mmCIF file of C-alpha atoms in Angstrom:
data_model
loop_
_atom_site.group_PDB
_atom_site.id
_atom_site.type_symbol
_atom_site.label_atom_id
_atom_site.label_comp_id
_atom_site.label_asym_id
_atom_site.label_seq_id
_atom_site.Cartn_x
_atom_site.Cartn_y
_atom_site.Cartn_z
ATOM 1 C CA UNK A 1 1.638 7.313 -61.937
ATOM 2 C CA UNK A 2 3.628 9.614 -59.829
ATOM 3 C CA UNK A 3 0.582 10.489 -57.662
ATOM 4 C CA UNK A 4 -0.089 6.614 -56.968
ATOM 5 C CA UNK A 5 3.756 6.240 -55.899
ATOM 6 C CA UNK A 6 3.112 9.077 -53.424
ATOM 7 C CA UNK A 7 -0.159 7.594 -52.379
ATOM 8 C CA UNK A 8 1.753 4.287 -52.067
ATOM 9 C CA UNK A 9 4.522 6.141 -50.048
ATOM 10 C CA UNK A 10 2.244 7.955 -47.596
ATOM 11 C CA UNK A 11 0.117 4.477 -46.934
ATOM 12 C CA UNK A 12 3.432 2.716 -46.219
ATOM 13 C CA UNK A 13 4.434 5.457 -44.019
ATOM 14 C CA UNK A 14 1.200 5.344 -42.000
ATOM 15 C CA UNK A 15 1.149 1.555 -41.861
ATOM 16 C CA UNK A 16 4.541 1.508 -40.594
ATOM 17 C CA UNK A 17 3.512 4.197 -38.045
ATOM 18 C CA UNK A 18 0.763 2.068 -36.911
ATOM 19 C CA UNK A 19 2.334 -0.891 -36.776
ATOM 20 C CA UNK A 20 5.336 0.737 -34.469
ATOM 21 C CA UNK A 21 2.647 2.207 -32.254
ATOM 22 C CA UNK A 22 0.946 -1.371 -32.143
ATOM 23 C CA UNK A 23 3.840 -3.042 -30.968
ATOM 24 C CA UNK A 24 4.937 -0.234 -28.451
ATOM 25 C CA UNK A 25 1.431 -1.024 -26.789
ATOM 26 C CA UNK A 26 2.078 -4.639 -26.953
ATOM 27 C CA UNK A 27 5.338 -4.559 -25.425
ATOM 28 C CA UNK A 28 3.883 -2.170 -22.663
ATOM 29 C CA UNK A 29 0.748 -4.144 -21.996
ATOM 30 C CA UNK A 30 2.983 -7.293 -21.917
ATOM 31 C CA UNK A 31 5.234 -5.693 -19.250
ATOM 32 C CA UNK A 32 2.501 -4.488 -17.377
ATOM 33 C CA UNK A 33 0.942 -8.046 -17.140
ATOM 34 C CA UNK A 34 4.316 -9.468 -16.365
ATOM 35 C CA UNK A 35 4.898 -7.057 -13.516
ATOM 36 C CA UNK A 36 5.472 -8.527 -9.898
ATOM 37 C CA UNK A 37 4.792 -6.618 -6.734
ATOM 38 C CA UNK A 38 5.661 -7.442 -3.383
ATOM 39 C CA UNK A 39 3.521 -6.741 -0.292
ATOM 40 C CA UNK A 40 3.777 -6.359 3.246
ATOM 41 C CA UNK A 41 1.745 -5.423 6.331
ATOM 42 C CA UNK A 42 3.166 -3.660 9.283
ATOM 43 C CA UNK A 43 1.699 -2.050 12.281
ATOM 44 C CA UNK A 44 2.474 1.594 13.428
ATOM 45 C CA UNK A 45 2.405 0.840 17.250
ATOM 46 C CA UNK A 46 5.897 1.768 19.325
ATOM 47 C CA UNK A 47 5.166 -1.163 21.557
ATOM 48 C CA UNK A 48 6.269 -3.777 18.828
ATOM 49 C CA UNK A 49 9.281 -1.941 17.419
ATOM 50 C CA UNK A 50 11.640 -5.064 17.984
ATOM 51 C CA UNK A 51 9.193 -7.022 15.918
ATOM 52 C CA UNK A 52 8.772 -4.199 13.174
ATOM 53 C CA UNK A 53 12.888 -4.232 13.246
ATOM 54 C CA UNK A 54 13.161 -8.134 12.702
ATOM 55 C CA UNK A 55 10.127 -8.094 9.833
ATOM 56 C CA UNK A 56 11.945 -4.930 7.765
ATOM 57 C CA UNK A 57 14.984 -6.885 8.245
ATOM 58 C CA UNK A 58 13.495 -10.323 6.747
ATOM 59 C CA UNK A 59 11.921 -8.153 3.922
ATOM 60 C CA UNK A 60 15.143 -6.467 3.062
ATOM 61 C CA UNK A 61 17.031 -9.893 2.907
ATOM 62 C CA UNK A 62 14.220 -11.546 0.781
ATOM 63 C CA UNK A 63 14.045 -8.334 -1.554
ATOM 64 C CA UNK A 64 17.864 -7.004 -1.615
ATOM 65 C CA UNK A 65 17.139 -5.638 -5.443
ATOM 66 C CA UNK A 66 14.421 -3.315 -4.211
ATOM 67 C CA UNK A 67 14.681 0.369 -5.512
ATOM 68 C CA UNK A 68 10.834 1.446 -5.151
ATOM 69 C CA UNK A 69 8.732 1.491 -1.988
ATOM 70 C CA UNK A 70 5.093 2.515 -1.739
ATOM 71 C CA UNK A 71 3.729 3.057 1.904
ATOM 72 C CA UNK A 72 -0.079 3.491 2.426
ATOM 73 C CA UNK A 73 -1.110 4.439 5.846
ATOM 74 C CA UNK A 74 -4.583 5.905 7.430
ATOM 75 C CA UNK A 75 -4.885 9.617 7.943
ATOM 76 C CA UNK A 76 -5.611 9.006 11.678
ATOM 77 C CA UNK A 77 -6.893 12.397 12.961
ATOM 78 C CA UNK A 78 -8.048 13.454 9.525
ATOM 79 C CA UNK A 79 -5.458 16.282 8.947
ATOM 80 C CA UNK A 80 -5.592 18.262 5.949
ATOM 81 C CA UNK A 81 -8.334 19.223 3.543
ATOM 82 C CA UNK A 82 -8.095 16.141 1.094
ATOM 83 C CA UNK A 83 -9.004 12.513 1.345
ATOM 84 C CA UNK A 84 -5.895 11.482 -0.459
ATOM 85 C CA UNK A 85 -2.384 13.276 0.668
ATOM 86 C CA UNK A 86 1.307 12.865 -0.219
ATOM 87 C CA UNK A 87 4.266 14.830 0.346
ATOM 88 C CA UNK A 88 7.484 15.531 -1.351
ATOM 89 C CA UNK A 89 9.562 16.441 1.548
ATOM 90 C CA UNK A 90 10.333 15.169 5.211
ATOM 91 C CA UNK A 91 12.479 18.190 5.806
ATOM 92 C CA UNK A 92 11.247 18.511 9.322
ATOM 93 C CA UNK A 93 12.481 15.359 10.331
ATOM 94 C CA UNK A 94 16.025 14.171 11.364
ATOM 95 C CA UNK A 95 18.331 13.715 8.287
ATOM 96 C CA UNK A 96 19.470 10.223 9.590
ATOM 97 C CA UNK A 97 16.039 8.959 8.821
ATOM 98 C CA UNK A 98 15.030 11.055 5.840
ATOM 99 C CA UNK A 99 14.304 8.658 2.995
ATOM 100 C CA UNK A 100 14.837 9.362 -0.425
ATOM 101 C CA UNK A 101 11.623 10.408 -1.997
ATOM 102 C CA UNK A 102 10.397 9.690 -5.717
ATOM 103 C CA UNK A 103 9.518 13.145 -6.566
ATOM 104 C CA UNK A 104 9.146 12.534 -9.851
ATOM 105 C CA UNK A 105 6.405 9.599 -9.769
ATOM 106 C CA UNK A 106 4.759 11.484 -6.718
ATOM 107 C CA UNK A 107 4.330 14.391 -9.259
ATOM 108 C CA UNK A 108 2.931 12.196 -11.994
ATOM 109 C CA UNK A 109 0.321 10.839 -9.660
ATOM 110 C CA UNK A 110 -0.369 14.463 -8.349
ATOM 111 C CA UNK A 111 -0.919 15.368 -12.119
ATOM 112 C CA UNK A 112 -3.164 12.215 -13.030
ATOM 113 C CA UNK A 113 -5.164 11.548 -9.829
ATOM 114 C CA UNK A 114 -7.024 13.340 -6.921
ATOM 115 C CA UNK A 115 -4.115 12.519 -4.580
ATOM 116 C CA UNK A 116 -2.712 16.411 -3.235
ATOM 117 C CA UNK A 117 0.316 17.669 -1.807
ATOM 118 C CA UNK A 118 -0.167 18.431 1.743
ATOM 119 C CA UNK A 119 3.035 17.969 3.669
ATOM 120 C CA UNK A 120 2.206 19.310 7.050
ATOM 121 C CA UNK A 121 0.049 16.342 7.514
ATOM 122 C CA UNK A 122 3.024 14.029 7.445
ATOM 123 C CA UNK A 123 4.766 15.670 10.176
ATOM 124 C CA UNK A 124 1.755 14.131 12.773
ATOM 125 C CA UNK A 125 1.026 10.886 11.199
ATOM 126 C CA UNK A 126 2.631 8.201 12.871
ATOM 127 C CA UNK A 127 1.645 5.666 10.339
ATOM 128 C CA UNK A 128 4.059 7.162 8.002
ATOM 129 C CA UNK A 129 6.810 8.573 10.453
ATOM 130 C CA UNK A 130 7.369 5.493 12.675
ATOM 131 C CA UNK A 131 8.650 3.352 9.618
ATOM 132 C CA UNK A 132 10.931 6.150 8.300
ATOM 133 C CA UNK A 133 13.871 4.981 10.513
ATOM 134 C CA UNK A 134 13.262 1.131 9.323
ATOM 135 C CA UNK A 135 13.016 2.362 5.704
ATOM 136 C CA UNK A 136 16.293 4.215 5.958
ATOM 137 C CA UNK A 137 18.266 1.517 7.572
ATOM 138 C CA UNK A 138 16.943 -1.484 5.453
ATOM 139 C CA UNK A 139 16.286 0.317 2.181
ATOM 140 C CA UNK A 140 18.672 3.006 2.241
ATOM 141 C CA UNK A 141 18.840 3.523 -1.813
ATOM 142 C CA UNK A 142 15.025 2.857 -2.539
ATOM 143 C CA UNK A 143 13.005 5.638 -3.618
ATOM 144 C CA UNK A 144 9.798 6.091 -1.363
ATOM 145 C CA UNK A 145 6.454 7.217 -2.404
ATOM 146 C CA UNK A 146 4.316 8.296 0.815
ATOM 147 C CA UNK A 147 0.322 8.532 0.900
ATOM 148 C CA UNK A 148 -2.277 8.696 3.433
ATOM 149 C CA UNK A 149 -5.976 8.198 3.245
ATOM 150 C CA UNK A 150 -8.871 9.491 5.046
ATOM 151 C CA UNK A 151 -11.484 7.096 6.501
ATOM 152 C CA UNK A 152 -14.476 7.405 3.970
ATOM 153 C CA UNK A 153 -12.309 8.250 0.885
ATOM 154 C CA UNK A 154 -14.588 7.466 -2.092
ATOM 155 C CA UNK A 155 -13.893 4.395 -3.947
ATOM 156 C CA UNK A 156 -13.719 6.104 -7.438
ATOM 157 C CA UNK A 157 -10.610 8.374 -6.249
ATOM 158 C CA UNK A 158 -8.813 5.036 -4.646
ATOM 159 C CA UNK A 159 -9.660 3.385 -8.020
ATOM 160 C CA UNK A 160 -8.120 5.904 -10.261
ATOM 161 C CA UNK A 161 -5.324 6.153 -7.760
ATOM 162 C CA UNK A 162 -4.725 2.458 -8.208
ATOM 163 C CA UNK A 163 -4.701 2.472 -11.731
ATOM 164 C CA UNK A 164 -2.163 5.158 -12.316
ATOM 165 C CA UNK A 165 -0.042 3.553 -9.495
ATOM 166 C CA UNK A 166 -0.168 0.407 -11.383
ATOM 167 C CA UNK A 167 0.979 2.405 -14.497
ATOM 168 C CA UNK A 168 3.898 4.570 -12.860
ATOM 169 C CA UNK A 169 5.179 1.893 -10.372
ATOM 170 C CA UNK A 170 8.141 -0.522 -11.963
ATOM 171 C CA UNK A 171 8.327 -4.285 -11.318
ATOM 172 C CA UNK A 172 9.583 -5.237 -8.072
ATOM 173 C CA UNK A 173 8.127 -2.469 -6.026
ATOM 174 C CA UNK A 174 7.734 -3.196 -2.507
ATOM 175 C CA UNK A 175 4.037 -2.107 -1.192
ATOM 176 C CA UNK A 176 3.541 -1.371 2.298
ATOM 177 C CA UNK A 177 0.149 -1.140 4.105
ATOM 178 C CA UNK A 178 0.663 0.568 7.442
ATOM 179 C CA UNK A 179 -2.264 -0.773 9.484
ATOM 180 C CA UNK A 180 -3.064 -1.615 13.058
ATOM 181 C CA UNK A 181 -5.637 -4.065 13.929
ATOM 182 C CA UNK A 182 -8.071 -4.859 16.544
ATOM 183 C CA UNK A 183 -8.503 -1.869 18.710
ATOM 184 C CA UNK A 184 -10.438 -1.182 22.358
ATOM 185 C CA UNK A 185 -11.417 -4.786 22.813
ATOM 186 C CA UNK A 186 -10.606 -7.829 25.125
ATOM 187 C CA UNK A 187 -8.015 -10.009 24.240
ATOM 188 C CA UNK A 188 -10.673 -12.826 23.233
ATOM 189 C CA UNK A 189 -12.494 -10.785 20.779
ATOM 190 C CA UNK A 190 -9.168 -9.411 19.347
ATOM 191 C CA UNK A 191 -7.780 -13.031 18.616
ATOM 192 C CA UNK A 192 -11.266 -13.731 16.921
ATOM 193 C CA UNK A 193 -11.006 -10.637 14.906
ATOM 194 C CA UNK A 194 -7.340 -11.414 13.924
ATOM 195 C CA UNK A 195 -7.956 -14.972 13.148
ATOM 196 C CA UNK A 196 -10.802 -13.906 10.861
ATOM 197 C CA UNK A 197 -8.600 -11.567 8.948
ATOM 198 C CA UNK A 198 -5.623 -13.772 8.753
ATOM 199 C CA UNK A 199 -7.889 -16.539 7.064
ATOM 200 C CA UNK A 200 -9.236 -14.092 4.722
ATOM 201 C CA UNK A 201 -5.857 -12.823 3.732
ATOM 202 C CA UNK A 202 -4.516 -16.353 3.118
ATOM 203 C CA UNK A 203 -7.677 -17.266 1.109
ATOM 204 C CA UNK A 204 -7.128 -14.497 -1.359
ATOM 205 C CA UNK A 205 -4.474 -16.301 -3.632
ATOM 206 C CA UNK A 206 -7.557 -18.783 -4.305
ATOM 207 C CA UNK A 207 -10.228 -15.948 -5.216
ATOM 208 C CA UNK A 208 -11.192 -15.235 -8.741
ATOM 209 C CA UNK A 209 -9.679 -12.287 -10.281
ATOM 210 C CA UNK A 210 -10.843 -8.833 -9.861
ATOM 211 C CA UNK A 211 -13.248 -9.951 -7.048
ATOM 212 C CA UNK A 212 -11.456 -7.997 -4.064
ATOM 213 C CA UNK A 213 -13.952 -5.356 -3.066
ATOM 214 C CA UNK A 214 -13.796 -2.501 -0.858
ATOM 215 C CA UNK A 215 -17.609 -3.366 0.777
ATOM 216 C CA UNK A 216 -15.875 -6.565 1.769
ATOM 217 C CA UNK A 217 -12.824 -4.937 3.261
ATOM 218 C CA UNK A 218 -14.998 -2.794 5.348
ATOM 219 C CA UNK A 219 -17.326 -5.308 6.568
ATOM 220 C CA UNK A 220 -13.914 -7.253 7.538
ATOM 221 C CA UNK A 221 -12.637 -4.241 9.479
ATOM 222 C CA UNK A 222 -15.655 -4.299 12.021
ATOM 223 C CA UNK A 223 -14.980 -6.174 15.015
ATOM 224 C CA UNK A 224 -16.614 -9.716 15.349
ATOM 225 C CA UNK A 225 -18.195 -8.386 18.506
ATOM 226 C CA UNK A 226 -18.735 -4.561 19.205
ATOM 227 C CA UNK A 227 -18.233 -3.767 23.066
ATOM 228 C CA UNK A 228 -17.133 -0.317 22.010
ATOM 229 C CA UNK A 229 -18.437 2.033 19.808
ATOM 230 C CA UNK A 230 -14.780 2.841 18.432
ATOM 231 C CA UNK A 231 -13.739 -0.706 18.086
ATOM 232 C CA UNK A 232 -12.437 -1.822 14.908
ATOM 233 C CA UNK A 233 -10.996 -5.138 13.302
ATOM 234 C CA UNK A 234 -8.160 -2.785 11.629
ATOM 235 C CA UNK A 235 -7.727 0.603 11.475
ATOM 236 C CA UNK A 236 -7.623 1.401 7.547
ATOM 237 C CA UNK A 237 -9.843 -0.540 5.314
ATOM 238 C CA UNK A 238 -8.811 2.030 2.551
ATOM 239 C CA UNK A 239 -4.891 1.218 2.685
ATOM 240 C CA UNK A 240 -5.971 -2.612 2.664
ATOM 241 C CA UNK A 241 -7.949 -1.809 -0.281
ATOM 242 C CA UNK A 242 -5.051 -0.092 -2.510
ATOM 243 C CA UNK A 243 -2.492 -2.493 -1.371
ATOM 244 C CA UNK A 244 -4.517 -5.509 -2.383
ATOM 245 C CA UNK A 245 -6.019 -4.069 -5.476
ATOM 246 C CA UNK A 246 -2.377 -3.578 -6.678
ATOM 247 C CA UNK A 247 -1.199 -6.903 -5.904
ATOM 248 C CA UNK A 248 -4.359 -8.516 -7.185
ATOM 249 C CA UNK A 249 -3.260 -7.087 -10.692
ATOM 250 C CA UNK A 250 0.216 -8.327 -10.524
ATOM 251 C CA UNK A 251 -1.110 -11.940 -8.775
ATOM 252 C CA UNK A 252 1.012 -11.256 -5.761
ATOM 253 C CA UNK A 253 -1.687 -12.640 -3.232
ATOM 254 C CA UNK A 254 0.568 -15.327 -1.646
ATOM 255 C CA UNK A 255 -0.045 -14.305 2.000
ATOM 256 C CA UNK A 256 2.478 -15.596 4.924
ATOM 257 C CA UNK A 257 2.189 -14.653 8.320
ATOM 258 C CA UNK A 258 5.149 -13.445 10.259
ATOM 259 C CA UNK A 259 3.564 -12.524 13.707
ATOM 260 C CA UNK A 260 0.599 -11.642 15.616
ATOM 261 C CA UNK A 261 0.892 -9.727 18.760
ATOM 262 C CA UNK A 262 -1.375 -7.202 20.653
ATOM 263 C CA UNK A 263 -0.920 -5.058 23.820
ATOM 264 C CA UNK A 264 -2.603 -7.080 26.233
ATOM 265 C CA UNK A 265 -0.622 -10.378 25.322
ATOM 266 C CA UNK A 266 2.617 -8.493 25.480
ATOM 267 C CA UNK A 267 2.102 -6.620 28.704
ATOM 268 C CA UNK A 268 0.590 -7.039 32.197
ATOM 269 C CA UNK A 269 -2.329 -4.287 31.470
ATOM 270 C CA UNK A 270 -5.636 -5.755 31.202
ATOM 271 C CA UNK A 271 -7.728 -3.120 30.430
ATOM 272 C CA UNK A 272 -9.387 -3.606 26.744
ATOM 273 C CA UNK A 273 -9.364 0.030 25.742
ATOM 274 C CA UNK A 274 -5.754 -0.243 26.166
ATOM 275 C CA UNK A 275 -5.481 -3.138 23.453
ATOM 276 C CA UNK A 276 -4.375 -2.884 20.041
ATOM 277 C CA UNK A 277 -3.462 -5.863 18.181
ATOM 278 C CA UNK A 278 -0.685 -6.189 15.375
ATOM 279 C CA UNK A 279 -0.521 -8.468 12.068
ATOM 280 C CA UNK A 280 2.742 -8.820 10.459
ATOM 281 C CA UNK A 281 2.789 -10.689 7.022
ATOM 282 C CA UNK A 282 4.145 -10.382 3.265
ATOM 283 C CA UNK A 283 2.735 -11.007 0.034
ATOM 284 C CA UNK A 284 4.593 -12.622 -2.895
#
């Protein structure tokens, strides 16, 4: 009889532990499913720094409680050894623009993905450092995770990163894709490219779940008409993919356009090789 009582006691403890574990898993899953992220697309072109400032001001007013920011940028020149890179310091930049880096979450990403620490690359990557003063100005207390991605980063590595980011980032995180749009084309082609991209972004809220694909984004990043071998409709399909897949998970794909500009539309320049277009927009 004593053995039976002990057995029942052990079974009760096991069942209780299983129930607690199941409840914790349910709560975690429920919390993840109810996450909301905010998204933003901004250029990294100094020509439109006034618009960048205005858009950051708008984002800060709309999201005053933002405590966490992820910024994803192309690795323009292919600096460093690895496809996916981050940093845990901006010590080479002036103190006045140094953001608060979320070194704890950065380390978690380094431990669980093929993201690598290559701080030297960030000294030269304008897709990140151009934004630092605006992040410091409008989100001075937010913690930042910066990531740069090389062209051709394998999808399986990005998918692993996306899953880990989703598990790591808290609700309310602002996800910024630092992307410039049409390069090295005349304004007529640039407008066609950008209108196609904007229309596609606006349609995302209506597409079935889990249908955002890297191959589709890469196809969209090619110019509608290529008069120059280096022309593109946007410069980082990888950054676009990471941001959109995270927003897809939280169903925050409602896109609102803030501004569309270009070098040729803002200046007296005429040479298509000097043209870069810019799309500013946000997702909620």
